[in-house]
XYZ file of C-alpha atoms in Angstrom:
262
model
C -19.438 -29.967 54.369
C -20.055 -28.284 51.032
C -23.653 -27.515 50.027
C -23.777 -30.484 47.614
C -22.729 -32.891 50.328
C -19.092 -33.276 49.142
C -16.455 -32.826 51.893
C -14.486 -29.600 51.542
C -11.115 -31.374 51.404
C -12.396 -33.643 48.597
C -13.770 -30.667 46.679
C -10.445 -28.847 47.026
C -8.535 -31.919 45.832
C -10.776 -32.298 42.768
C -10.338 -28.613 41.982
C -6.548 -28.940 42.219
C -6.540 -31.981 39.930
C -8.774 -30.144 37.445
C -6.538 -27.054 37.462
C -3.411 -29.181 36.956
C -5.054 -31.021 34.051
C -6.078 -27.764 32.379
C -2.590 -26.310 32.868
C -0.943 -29.400 31.344
C -3.333 -29.213 28.384
C -2.540 -25.529 27.803
C 1.206 -26.203 28.021
C 0.837 -29.100 25.576
C -1.073 -26.973 23.064
C 1.443 -24.115 23.342
C 4.281 -26.601 22.807
C 2.636 -27.944 19.632
C 2.229 -24.427 18.249
C 5.855 -23.584 19.069
C 7.119 -26.847 17.528
C 5.295 -26.226 14.240
C 6.801 -22.733 13.998
C 10.405 -23.662 14.829
C 11.577 -23.475 11.155
C 10.666 -19.792 11.194
C 12.298 -19.126 14.566
C 15.625 -20.981 14.422
C 18.301 -21.903 11.889
C 18.589 -25.311 13.535
C 16.729 -27.101 16.304
C 17.237 -30.643 17.593
C 15.002 -32.133 20.279
C 16.380 -35.563 21.228
C 15.051 -37.225 24.371
C 17.436 -38.013 27.245
C 17.215 -40.997 29.557
C 17.300 -38.694 32.598
C 16.723 -34.965 33.118
C 19.884 -32.853 33.086
C 20.329 -29.887 35.429
C 23.656 -28.840 33.894
C 25.072 -28.935 30.385
C 28.181 -27.544 28.708
C 29.615 -27.594 25.196
C 33.231 -28.709 24.835
C 35.430 -26.564 22.560
C 36.612 -29.415 20.320
C 35.030 -29.767 16.869
C 35.838 -32.571 14.405
C 35.217 -31.817 10.726
C 34.648 -34.955 8.657
C 35.555 -35.200 4.973
C 32.646 -36.132 2.745
C 30.066 -35.495 5.480
C 27.597 -32.633 5.695
C 28.029 -32.402 9.467
C 30.733 -31.892 12.106
C 31.145 -33.741 15.399
C 30.546 -31.649 18.504
C 30.698 -32.714 22.141
C 28.503 -32.057 25.160
C 28.928 -32.751 28.865
C 25.636 -33.411 30.652
C 24.880 -34.117 34.287
C 22.146 -36.622 35.099
C 19.411 -36.171 37.696
C 18.190 -39.684 38.452
C 15.650 -41.077 40.894
C 17.935 -42.692 43.485
C 20.095 -44.358 40.816
C 23.763 -43.851 39.959
C 24.375 -40.334 38.631
C 26.899 -39.660 35.878
C 28.612 -36.944 33.958
C 27.937 -37.951 30.372
C 30.202 -36.993 27.465
C 27.987 -37.118 24.390
C 28.532 -36.726 20.661
C 26.279 -34.480 18.571
C 26.129 -34.151 14.780
C 25.772 -30.478 13.804
C 25.298 -29.524 10.113
C 28.167 -27.618 8.535
C 27.618 -23.958 7.671
C 27.934 -24.747 3.962
C 25.127 -27.325 3.942
C 22.076 -26.457 1.883
C 18.981 -28.068 3.372
C 15.933 -29.088 1.432
C 12.720 -27.229 2.098
C 11.373 -28.341 5.486
C 8.849 -31.141 5.334
C 6.090 -31.353 7.906
C 5.462 -34.727 9.500
C 1.719 -34.616 10.099
C 1.865 -37.426 12.672
C 4.470 -35.700 14.847
C 3.531 -32.158 13.909
C 7.235 -31.488 13.268
C 9.417 -30.300 10.408
C 12.512 -32.107 9.206
C 15.082 -31.407 6.504
C 18.465 -31.944 8.178
C 19.930 -34.167 5.468
C 21.974 -36.991 6.996
C 21.964 -35.337 10.431
C 19.925 -37.500 12.794
C 19.648 -34.997 15.639
C 20.519 -37.693 18.161
C 22.815 -37.297 21.154
C 25.060 -40.343 21.430
C 26.603 -41.145 24.816
C 30.314 -41.910 24.425
C 31.706 -41.772 27.970
C 30.156 -41.984 31.441
C 31.829 -40.671 34.570
C 30.418 -41.875 37.890
C 29.308 -39.006 40.114
C 28.218 -39.832 43.642
C 26.950 -36.324 44.329
C 29.003 -36.088 47.510
C 30.692 -32.885 48.690
C 34.235 -34.241 49.121
C 36.041 -30.867 48.861
C 38.121 -32.050 45.890
C 38.541 -31.327 42.183
C 38.771 -34.292 39.805
C 40.362 -34.229 36.355
C 39.435 -36.608 33.533
C 41.155 -37.027 30.165
C 38.303 -37.984 27.849
C 40.674 -38.439 24.899
C 42.597 -41.190 26.678
C 39.662 -43.071 28.154
C 37.422 -45.870 26.909
C 34.705 -45.050 24.406
C 31.283 -46.482 23.591
C 29.626 -45.487 26.845
C 32.113 -47.171 29.203
C 32.769 -45.867 32.690
C 35.892 -43.723 33.108
C 37.877 -43.047 36.277
C 39.515 -39.750 37.226
C 43.084 -39.115 36.065
C 43.907 -36.798 38.989
C 42.284 -35.509 42.175
C 43.306 -32.138 43.613
C 42.694 -31.832 47.351
C 43.425 -29.416 50.185
C 40.083 -27.631 50.436
C 38.061 -27.375 53.628
C 34.777 -26.413 51.949
C 32.681 -27.048 48.847
C 34.249 -26.189 45.479
C 31.679 -24.202 43.489
C 33.455 -23.767 40.156
C 36.709 -24.291 38.248
C 38.237 -21.777 35.823
C 40.876 -22.842 33.290
C 43.506 -20.429 32.024
C 42.632 -19.416 28.471
C 46.233 -19.205 27.244
C 48.042 -21.706 29.504
C 45.958 -24.877 29.344
C 47.797 -26.556 32.233
C 46.682 -23.959 34.806
C 43.355 -24.002 36.628
C 41.824 -22.214 39.611
C 38.937 -23.806 41.548
C 36.498 -21.554 43.394
C 35.900 -22.965 46.906
C 33.902 -21.616 49.845
C 36.909 -21.621 52.213
C 38.219 -18.205 51.027
C 41.393 -19.634 49.516
C 42.836 -19.119 46.051
C 44.770 -22.160 44.836
C 46.351 -22.272 41.391
C 47.029 -25.786 40.132
C 49.395 -26.834 37.356
C 48.598 -30.213 35.793
C 52.277 -30.560 34.816
C 53.222 -30.806 38.501
C 54.120 -34.168 40.023
C 51.866 -33.611 43.043
C 48.119 -33.084 43.414
C 48.402 -32.351 47.133
C 50.020 -28.910 46.950
C 49.104 -26.083 44.539
C 51.745 -24.055 42.757
C 50.297 -20.865 44.311
C 48.196 -20.348 47.440
C 46.603 -17.156 48.755
C 44.689 -17.346 52.045
C 42.045 -15.208 53.799
C 40.409 -13.747 50.704
C 36.818 -12.572 50.204
C 34.416 -15.400 49.405
C 34.558 -15.907 45.633
C 31.530 -17.189 43.719
C 33.175 -17.354 40.298
C 36.382 -16.539 38.469
C 37.560 -15.894 34.932
C 40.947 -15.415 33.272
C 41.511 -12.575 30.833
C 41.632 -13.652 27.159
C 43.919 -10.693 26.410
C 46.528 -10.812 29.172
C 47.710 -14.152 30.534
C 48.487 -12.690 33.977
C 45.088 -11.126 34.756
C 42.216 -12.897 36.501
C 38.877 -11.524 37.671
C 36.951 -13.119 40.555
C 33.356 -12.230 41.372
C 32.706 -12.087 45.111
C 29.892 -12.586 47.580
C 30.514 -9.027 48.828
C 29.060 -7.659 45.531
C 32.445 -6.660 44.110
C 34.458 -7.661 41.057
C 38.254 -7.472 41.309
C 41.254 -7.653 38.993
C 44.287 -9.613 40.166
C 47.767 -9.964 38.695
C 49.364 -13.412 38.885
C 52.718 -11.709 39.443
C 51.523 -10.402 42.816
C 48.537 -12.157 44.354
C 48.821 -10.212 47.603
C 47.296 -7.019 46.201
C 44.321 -6.306 43.960
C 44.907 -4.218 40.873
C 41.405 -2.808 40.929
C 37.998 -3.320 42.532
C 34.697 -2.703 40.747
C 31.925 -1.830 43.194
C 28.275 -0.759 43.082
C 26.844 -4.119 42.039
C 23.484 -4.660 43.690
C 23.959 -8.323 44.525
C 26.494 -11.150 44.639
C 28.364 -11.877 41.404
C 28.023 -15.403 40.065
C 29.452 -15.137 36.550
C 32.261 -13.211 34.855
C 32.831 -13.171 31.076
């Protein structure tokens, strides 16, 4: 018992609640200060609210320039993190102001404590396509064609499914100069090169077995035959697609596993 007659576990709980409340208040005040100063920190900032948190997000390379509009259409892929509901990959449309647009002086909304001045740009993210994602580890790579599928938020099915892996696929790297070639990065120490022009999704066009465990992989933007995988053994290697049996070079002396190659 505490000296004031309050049980210790109750006192500890009240202290924890108080600390959490103070921390949330401090975070809220810091956020307000940051939000008011965003015009001086960034050229552009949009803060739309999502239905669900997203643990992964990626910009797509396509950009649509519209005549007579002061913005261009850009595309995002977001993963959802729901509370026991159906998860999706969401393809969303974003309006980004063109570089030539001259904005009016920012106006502060005293109610929101925010600045605006984006012209006709709403700052909203509009969901165009949803892809069901069960979250299961099925050792496969699925391919969707978002240009051929239904729009307006409808559910899209996979165009192709590439199988043959015995472990989780961690990543997929697309060839930068040959857009039909891709290389997934699985945990089963295999290197499979897939060609979407092939009539089969059961057999890759190239297969190399018993390799080091790759964490990531990237193709060279300068030479179409060079690829560079980052490995769990703390090395980065260069490979030539002409001869996948031998490494061209190995870069050592990294202090930890390599998870990204640019």
